[in-house]
XYZ file of C-alpha atoms in Angstrom:
494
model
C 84.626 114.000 107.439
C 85.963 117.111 108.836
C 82.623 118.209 110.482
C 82.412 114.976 111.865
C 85.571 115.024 113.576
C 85.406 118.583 114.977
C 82.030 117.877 116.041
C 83.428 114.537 118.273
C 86.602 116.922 119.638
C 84.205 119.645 120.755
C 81.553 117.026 122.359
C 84.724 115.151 124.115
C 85.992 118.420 125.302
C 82.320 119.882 126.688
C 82.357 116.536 128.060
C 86.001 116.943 130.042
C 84.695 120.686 130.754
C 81.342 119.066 132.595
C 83.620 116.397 134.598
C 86.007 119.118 135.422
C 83.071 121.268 136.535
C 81.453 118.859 138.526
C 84.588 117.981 140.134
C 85.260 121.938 141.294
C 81.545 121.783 142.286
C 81.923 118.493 144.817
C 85.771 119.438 145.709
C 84.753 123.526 146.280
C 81.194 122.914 148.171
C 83.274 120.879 150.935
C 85.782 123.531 151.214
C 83.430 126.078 151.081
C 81.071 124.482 153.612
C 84.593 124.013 156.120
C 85.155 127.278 155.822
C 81.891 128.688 156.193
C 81.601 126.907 159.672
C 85.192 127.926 160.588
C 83.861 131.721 159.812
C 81.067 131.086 161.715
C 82.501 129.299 164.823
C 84.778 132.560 165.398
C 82.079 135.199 164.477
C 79.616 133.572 166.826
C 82.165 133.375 169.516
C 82.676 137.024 169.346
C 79.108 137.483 169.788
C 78.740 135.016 173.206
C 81.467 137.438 174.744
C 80.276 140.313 173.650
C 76.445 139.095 174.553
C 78.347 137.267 177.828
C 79.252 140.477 178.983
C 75.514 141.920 179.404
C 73.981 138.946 181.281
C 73.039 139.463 184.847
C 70.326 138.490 186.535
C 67.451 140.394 185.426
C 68.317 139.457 181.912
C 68.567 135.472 183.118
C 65.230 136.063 185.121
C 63.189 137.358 182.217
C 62.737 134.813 179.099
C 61.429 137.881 176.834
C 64.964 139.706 177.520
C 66.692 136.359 176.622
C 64.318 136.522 173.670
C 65.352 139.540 172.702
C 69.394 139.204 172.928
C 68.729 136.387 170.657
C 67.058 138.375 167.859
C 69.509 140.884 168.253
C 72.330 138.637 167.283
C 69.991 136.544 165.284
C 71.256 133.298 166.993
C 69.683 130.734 169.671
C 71.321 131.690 173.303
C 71.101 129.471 176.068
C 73.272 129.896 179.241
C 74.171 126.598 181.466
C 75.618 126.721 185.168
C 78.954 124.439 185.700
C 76.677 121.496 186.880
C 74.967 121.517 183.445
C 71.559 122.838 184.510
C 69.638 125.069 181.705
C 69.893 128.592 183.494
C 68.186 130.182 180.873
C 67.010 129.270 176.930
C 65.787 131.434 174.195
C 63.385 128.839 172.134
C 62.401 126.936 175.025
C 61.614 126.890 178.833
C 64.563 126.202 181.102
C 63.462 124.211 183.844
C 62.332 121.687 181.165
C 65.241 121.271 179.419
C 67.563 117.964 180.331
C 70.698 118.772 182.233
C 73.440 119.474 179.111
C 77.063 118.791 180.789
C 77.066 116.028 178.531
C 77.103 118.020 175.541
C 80.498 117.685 173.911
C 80.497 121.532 173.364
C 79.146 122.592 176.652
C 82.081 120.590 178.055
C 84.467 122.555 176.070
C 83.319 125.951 177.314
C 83.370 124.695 181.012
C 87.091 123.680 180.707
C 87.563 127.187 179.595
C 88.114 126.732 175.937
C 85.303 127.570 173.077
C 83.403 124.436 172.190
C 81.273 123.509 168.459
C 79.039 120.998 167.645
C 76.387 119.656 164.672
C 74.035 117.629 165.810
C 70.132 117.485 166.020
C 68.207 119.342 169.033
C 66.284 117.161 171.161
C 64.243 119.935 172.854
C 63.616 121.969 169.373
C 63.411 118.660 166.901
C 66.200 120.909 164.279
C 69.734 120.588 163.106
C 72.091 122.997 164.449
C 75.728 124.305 164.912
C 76.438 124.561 168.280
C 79.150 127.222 169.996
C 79.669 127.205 173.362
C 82.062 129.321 175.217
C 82.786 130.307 179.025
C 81.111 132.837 180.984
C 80.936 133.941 184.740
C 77.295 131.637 185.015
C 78.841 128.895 183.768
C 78.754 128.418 179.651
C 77.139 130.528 177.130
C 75.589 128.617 174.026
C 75.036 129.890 170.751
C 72.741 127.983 168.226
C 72.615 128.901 164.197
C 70.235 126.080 161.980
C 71.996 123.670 160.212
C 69.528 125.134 157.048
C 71.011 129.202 157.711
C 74.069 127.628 157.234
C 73.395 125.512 154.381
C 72.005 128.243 152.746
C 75.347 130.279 153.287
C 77.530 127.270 151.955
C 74.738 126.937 148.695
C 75.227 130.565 147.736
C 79.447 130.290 147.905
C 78.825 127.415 145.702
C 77.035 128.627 143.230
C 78.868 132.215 143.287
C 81.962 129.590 142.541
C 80.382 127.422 139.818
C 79.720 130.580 138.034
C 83.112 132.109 138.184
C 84.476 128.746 137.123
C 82.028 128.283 134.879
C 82.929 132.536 133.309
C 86.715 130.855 133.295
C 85.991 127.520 131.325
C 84.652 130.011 128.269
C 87.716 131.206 127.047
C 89.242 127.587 127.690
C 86.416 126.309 125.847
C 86.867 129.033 122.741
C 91.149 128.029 122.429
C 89.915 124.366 122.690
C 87.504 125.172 120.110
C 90.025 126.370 117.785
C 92.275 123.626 118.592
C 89.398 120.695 117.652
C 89.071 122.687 114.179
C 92.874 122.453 113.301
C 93.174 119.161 114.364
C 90.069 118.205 112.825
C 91.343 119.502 109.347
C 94.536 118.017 109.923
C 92.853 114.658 111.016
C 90.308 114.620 108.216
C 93.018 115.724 105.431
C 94.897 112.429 106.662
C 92.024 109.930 106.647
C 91.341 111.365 103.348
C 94.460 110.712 102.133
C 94.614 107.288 103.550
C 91.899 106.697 101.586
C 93.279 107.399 98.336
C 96.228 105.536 99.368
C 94.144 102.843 99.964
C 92.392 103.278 97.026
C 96.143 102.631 94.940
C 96.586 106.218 93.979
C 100.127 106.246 95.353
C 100.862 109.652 93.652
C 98.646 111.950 95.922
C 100.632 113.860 97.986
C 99.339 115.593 101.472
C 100.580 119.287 102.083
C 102.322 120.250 104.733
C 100.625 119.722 108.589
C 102.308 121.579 110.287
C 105.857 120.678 112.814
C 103.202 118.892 115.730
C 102.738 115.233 116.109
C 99.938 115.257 112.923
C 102.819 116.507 110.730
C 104.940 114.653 111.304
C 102.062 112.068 110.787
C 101.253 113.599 107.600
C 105.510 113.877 106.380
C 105.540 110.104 107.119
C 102.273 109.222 104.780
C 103.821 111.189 102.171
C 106.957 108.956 102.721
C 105.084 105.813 102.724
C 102.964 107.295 99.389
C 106.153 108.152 97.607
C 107.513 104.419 98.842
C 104.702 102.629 97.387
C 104.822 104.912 94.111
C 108.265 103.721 93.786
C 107.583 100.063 94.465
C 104.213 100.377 92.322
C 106.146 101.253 89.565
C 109.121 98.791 90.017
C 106.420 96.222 90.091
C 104.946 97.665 86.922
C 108.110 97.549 85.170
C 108.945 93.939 86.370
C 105.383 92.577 84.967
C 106.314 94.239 81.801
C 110.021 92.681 81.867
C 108.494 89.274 82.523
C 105.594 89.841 80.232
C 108.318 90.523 77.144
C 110.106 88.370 78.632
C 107.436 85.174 78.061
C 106.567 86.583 74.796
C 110.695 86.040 73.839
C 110.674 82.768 75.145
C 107.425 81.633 73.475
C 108.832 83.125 69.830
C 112.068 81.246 70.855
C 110.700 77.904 71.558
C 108.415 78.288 68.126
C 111.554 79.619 66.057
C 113.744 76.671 67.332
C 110.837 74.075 66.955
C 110.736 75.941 63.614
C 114.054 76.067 62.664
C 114.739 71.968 64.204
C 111.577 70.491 62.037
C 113.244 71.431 58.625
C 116.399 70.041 58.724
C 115.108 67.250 60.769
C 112.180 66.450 58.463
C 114.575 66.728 55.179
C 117.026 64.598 57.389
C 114.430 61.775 57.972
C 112.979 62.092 54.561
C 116.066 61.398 52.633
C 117.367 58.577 55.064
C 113.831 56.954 54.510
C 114.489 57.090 50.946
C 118.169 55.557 50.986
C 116.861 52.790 53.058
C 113.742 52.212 50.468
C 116.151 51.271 48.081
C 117.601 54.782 46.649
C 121.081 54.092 48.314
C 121.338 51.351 45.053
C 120.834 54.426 42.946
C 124.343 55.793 41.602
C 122.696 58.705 39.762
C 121.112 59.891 43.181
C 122.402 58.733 46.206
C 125.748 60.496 46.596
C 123.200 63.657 46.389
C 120.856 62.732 48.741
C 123.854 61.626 51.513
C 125.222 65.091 50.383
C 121.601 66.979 51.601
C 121.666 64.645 54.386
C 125.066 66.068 55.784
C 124.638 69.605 54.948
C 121.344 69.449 57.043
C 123.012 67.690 59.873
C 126.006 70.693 59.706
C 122.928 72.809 59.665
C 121.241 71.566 63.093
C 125.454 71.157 64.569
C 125.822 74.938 63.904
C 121.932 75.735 65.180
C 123.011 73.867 68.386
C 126.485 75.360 68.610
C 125.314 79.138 67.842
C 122.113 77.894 70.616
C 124.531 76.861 73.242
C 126.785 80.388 72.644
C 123.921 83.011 73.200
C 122.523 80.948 75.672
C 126.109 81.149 77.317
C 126.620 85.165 76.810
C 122.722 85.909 77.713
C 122.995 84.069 80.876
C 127.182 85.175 81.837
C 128.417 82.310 81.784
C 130.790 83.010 79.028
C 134.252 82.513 79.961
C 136.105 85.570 78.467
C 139.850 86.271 78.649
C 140.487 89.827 78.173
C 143.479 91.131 77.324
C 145.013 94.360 74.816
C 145.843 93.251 71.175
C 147.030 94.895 67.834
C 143.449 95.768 65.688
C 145.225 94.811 62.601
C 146.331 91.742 63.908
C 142.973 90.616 64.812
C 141.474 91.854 61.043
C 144.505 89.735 59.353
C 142.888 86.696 61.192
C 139.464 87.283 60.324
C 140.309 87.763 57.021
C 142.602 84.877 56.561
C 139.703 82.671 57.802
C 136.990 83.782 55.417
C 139.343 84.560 52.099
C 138.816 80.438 51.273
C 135.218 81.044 51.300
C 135.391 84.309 49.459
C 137.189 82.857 46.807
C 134.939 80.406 46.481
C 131.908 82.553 45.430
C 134.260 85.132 43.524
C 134.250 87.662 46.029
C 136.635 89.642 46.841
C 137.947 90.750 50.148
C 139.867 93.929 51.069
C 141.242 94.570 54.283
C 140.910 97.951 55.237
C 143.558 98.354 57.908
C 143.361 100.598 61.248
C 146.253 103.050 62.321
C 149.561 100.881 63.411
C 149.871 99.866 66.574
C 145.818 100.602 67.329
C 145.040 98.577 70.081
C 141.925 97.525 71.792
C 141.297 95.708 75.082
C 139.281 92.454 74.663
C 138.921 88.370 74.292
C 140.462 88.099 71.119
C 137.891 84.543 70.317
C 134.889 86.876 70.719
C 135.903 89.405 68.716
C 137.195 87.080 66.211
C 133.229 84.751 66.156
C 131.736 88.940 65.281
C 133.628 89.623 62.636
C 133.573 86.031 60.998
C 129.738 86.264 61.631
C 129.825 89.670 59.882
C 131.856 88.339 57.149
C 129.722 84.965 56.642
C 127.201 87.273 56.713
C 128.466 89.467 54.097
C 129.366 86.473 51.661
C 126.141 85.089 51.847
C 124.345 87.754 50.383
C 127.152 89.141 48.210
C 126.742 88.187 44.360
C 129.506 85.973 42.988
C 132.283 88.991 41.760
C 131.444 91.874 44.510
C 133.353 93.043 47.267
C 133.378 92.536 50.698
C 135.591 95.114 52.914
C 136.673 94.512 56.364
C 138.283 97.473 58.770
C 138.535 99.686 61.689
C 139.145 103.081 62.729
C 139.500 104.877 66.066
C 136.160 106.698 67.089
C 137.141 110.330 67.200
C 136.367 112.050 70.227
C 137.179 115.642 71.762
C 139.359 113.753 74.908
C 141.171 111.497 73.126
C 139.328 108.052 71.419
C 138.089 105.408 73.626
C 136.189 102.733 71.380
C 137.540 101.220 67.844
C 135.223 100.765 65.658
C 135.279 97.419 63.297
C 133.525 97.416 60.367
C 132.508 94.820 57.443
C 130.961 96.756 54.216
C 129.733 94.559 51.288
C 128.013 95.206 47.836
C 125.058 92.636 48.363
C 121.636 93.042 48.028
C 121.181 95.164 50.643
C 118.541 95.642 53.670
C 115.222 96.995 53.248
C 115.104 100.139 55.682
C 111.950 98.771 57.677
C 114.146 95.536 58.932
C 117.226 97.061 59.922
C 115.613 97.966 63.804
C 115.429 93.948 64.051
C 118.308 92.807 62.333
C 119.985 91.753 65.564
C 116.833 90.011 67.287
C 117.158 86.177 67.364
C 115.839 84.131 64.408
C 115.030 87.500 63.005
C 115.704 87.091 58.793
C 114.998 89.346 55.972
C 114.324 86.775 53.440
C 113.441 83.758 55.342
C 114.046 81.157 52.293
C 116.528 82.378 51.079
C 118.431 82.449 54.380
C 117.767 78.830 55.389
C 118.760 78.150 51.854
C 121.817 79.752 52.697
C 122.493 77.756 55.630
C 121.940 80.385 57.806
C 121.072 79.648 61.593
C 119.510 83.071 62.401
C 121.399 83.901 65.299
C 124.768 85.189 64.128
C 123.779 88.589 64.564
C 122.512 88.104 67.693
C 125.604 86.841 69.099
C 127.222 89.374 67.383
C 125.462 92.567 69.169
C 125.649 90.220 72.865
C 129.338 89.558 72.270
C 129.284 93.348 71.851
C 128.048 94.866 74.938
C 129.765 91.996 76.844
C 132.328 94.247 75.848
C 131.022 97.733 76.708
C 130.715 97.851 73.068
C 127.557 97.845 70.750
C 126.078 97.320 67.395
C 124.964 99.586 64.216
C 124.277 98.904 60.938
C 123.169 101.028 58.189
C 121.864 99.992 54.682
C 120.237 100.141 51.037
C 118.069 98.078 48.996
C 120.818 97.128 45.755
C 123.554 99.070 46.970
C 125.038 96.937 49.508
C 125.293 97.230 53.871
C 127.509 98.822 56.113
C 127.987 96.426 60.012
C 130.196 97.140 63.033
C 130.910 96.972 66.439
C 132.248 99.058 69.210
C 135.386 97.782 71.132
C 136.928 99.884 73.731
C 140.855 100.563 74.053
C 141.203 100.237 77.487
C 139.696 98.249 80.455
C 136.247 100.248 80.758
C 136.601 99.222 84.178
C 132.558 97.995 84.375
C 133.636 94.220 82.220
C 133.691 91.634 84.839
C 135.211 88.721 83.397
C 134.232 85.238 84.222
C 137.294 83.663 83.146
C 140.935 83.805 83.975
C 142.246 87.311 82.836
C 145.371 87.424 80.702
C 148.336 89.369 81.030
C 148.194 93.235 80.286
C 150.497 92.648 77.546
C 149.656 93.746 73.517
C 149.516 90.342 71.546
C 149.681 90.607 68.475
């Protein structure tokens, strides 16, 4: 590619050299030739008055003395009286010759002034310049051929074309080594554009250099790194969306899932009542009773459905505002202690530092915790414990998040399904949950509700020895929360 190029530069530039060359040549030869004549004009006038000063008679008389004063000054003499008549010619006889006062040079030299003239001789059948000046007979004429002159003007010319020609070399050497570093600079940019083109936006060209082609080259690089950028913004867009179809596919089958069973059990039942089972007293009270706990089930699928969908999308109206920790824990606890006591569990309230406070919508933090705590009791044998708290976060300027926590002595979590825990319709036991009641999306409202915070999540756990949940909730306005709803009053509720 390179070759290429330099080869093109150096064949345009031999090709501006030969214009330039021809155009000295044409321009030159016509100076040349002007000035050549001009030269000539004044050195044959100083012959005719130095060769007008030895005519006399004898001379005019005797055509082998004119003969001879011509060869001396190597030019064609002829002498003409003030009517015009040939007195005397060197090349040809004078009484033959037509009268000349026509001659525009002739006419010159008889008003006193020196006369020149190109034209072709009638008498001698040749091109000639023609200087005439005055004299005591009349006019003196001096003839040189057009060809002696000619000859002159050829050998200025090509003494010139050579000289110009000696110049052009060094012009031709710099403009040599010009077409190579432009040709390297050219063919390191189309190569480049290539790979561009090509995709492989992570080339980079080196530098060119502070000229035009560097600047060239520093805007490529710009447009390379651009495309790099955009390439990989693209990249990680496709990926977003391609995780993001995969999520909504595994939604749409976990809630066609999740809808079928209750739905199915729902229908079954109802079909059975109206076959005649609602007559039964040993069975019908039952089967209402399954019919109603599956229709709570499906209201609390559709309510917990309708809340992520809420917090995923920001649409959530929260009300932020600073309240006591252990006001919020009292009524978390006072909420769940019914169903605690219902399963024999106990619940112990494991209260943070007085007057602890933490800046938040005291509905969302209460829906975590009770999720935590439903949580807990649903996979706490009848007799354990279940312990609810919070505790500043220690940290080296002062603590900025709370931490609340629910412990319980359940079953505990396999250490394989504690990365997914939070994930939507993600379950550990899948029977045993829906048998449960569970929807499979109380954790996952409980790790959005979270970070709508500028909070997060954690749990950690063992297989018979019970799990350990909780959630970050800062003290103060973080300052990044943008709340959607009306924001309370600074004031600590308690």
């Amino acid at each position: 590619m390179t070759g290429r190029i330099f080869l093109k530069l150096i064949a345009g530039i031999l090709g501006v050299l030969i214009v330039a060359l021809g155009a000295v040549d044409v321009l030159a030869s016509r100076v040349a030739e002007s000035n050549y004549r001009e030269m000539l004009v004044r050195e044959l006038s100083e012959k005719g008055r130095i060769t007008a000063s030895l005519l006399d008679d004898e001379i005019l008389s005797s055509p082998e003395r004119i003969r001879a004063v011509s060869r001396a000054g190597v030019v064609r003499l002829t002498v003409v009286d003030p009517a015009g008549a040939v007195l005397a010619d060197s090349d040809a006889v004078a009484g033959r010759m037509e009268n000349h006062r026509n001659r525009p040079e002739i006419q010159a030299a008889l008003r006193g002034e020196v006369g020149s003239a190109v034209r072709q001789s009638g008498t001698i059948g040749s091109s000639f310049l023609y200087v005439a000046i005055p004299c005591s007979r009349g006019a003196l004429r001096m003839a040189v051929p057009l060809s002696s002159v000619q000859a002159g003007v050829n050998d200025i010319r090509k003494r010139m074309l050579a000289s110009t020609a000696l110049a052009f070399l060094p012009a031709f050497v710099v403009a040599a080594f010009f077409a190579r570093s432009v040709s390297a600079k050219l063919g390191s940019i189309i190569e480049y554009a290539g790979k561009l083109a090509q995709g492989d936006f992570r080339a980079r060209l080196g530098k060119q250099g502070l000229d035009e082609l560097g600047v060239l080259g520093q805007k490529l690089n710009e447009t390379g790194a651009n495309l790099e950028r955009i390439m990989a913004e693209l990249q990680r867009e496709h990926q977003e969306l391609e995780k993001l179809e995969r999520v909504r596919k595994d939604f749409v089958i976990n809630v066609s899932h999740e809808l079928r069973t209750p739905l199915a059990s729902i229908q079954g039942y109802t079909e059975t009542l109206l076959n005649g089972a609602i007559h039964d007293p040993d069975n019908n009270i039952r089967f209402l009773n399954i019919v109603r706990q599956n229709t709570e089930r499906l209201t609390n699928l559709a309510s917990d459905l309708l809340t992520l969908s809420r917090i995923e999308l920001k649409s959530q109206k929260f009300q932020f505002a600073s309240y006591y920790v252990n006001g919020l824990l009292i009524d978390c606890v006072d909420a769940m202690r019914p169903i605690a006591d219902r399963k024999s569990i106990k619940l112990h309230l494991e209260p943070a530092p007085d007057r602890c406070e933490v800046f938040c919508d005291s509905k969302a933090v209460h829906q975590a915790i009770t999720n935590l705590l439903d949580n807990a009791s649903k996979y706490t044998p009848e007799g354990g414990d279940i312990y609810v708290g919070a505790t500043p976060i220690a940290d080296p300027a002062g603590p900025k998040f709370v931490e609340f926590y629910v412990r319980d002595t359940g079953i505990g979590i396999p250490s394989e399904d504690l990365p997914r825990l939070f994930e939507r319709f993600y379950r550990v036991d899948k029977a045993r949950s829906r048998e449960l009641g569970g929807t499979g999306l109380g954790l996952a409202i409980v790790k959005h509700l979270a970070r709508a915070h500028g909070g997060d999540v954690n749990v950690t756990s063992e297989v018979g020895r019970g799990s350990r949940f909780s959630i970050t909730i800062p003290i103060n306005d973080p300052g990044h929360i943008e709340p959607s709803g009306e924001v309370q009053s600074e004031l600590t509720v308690s």
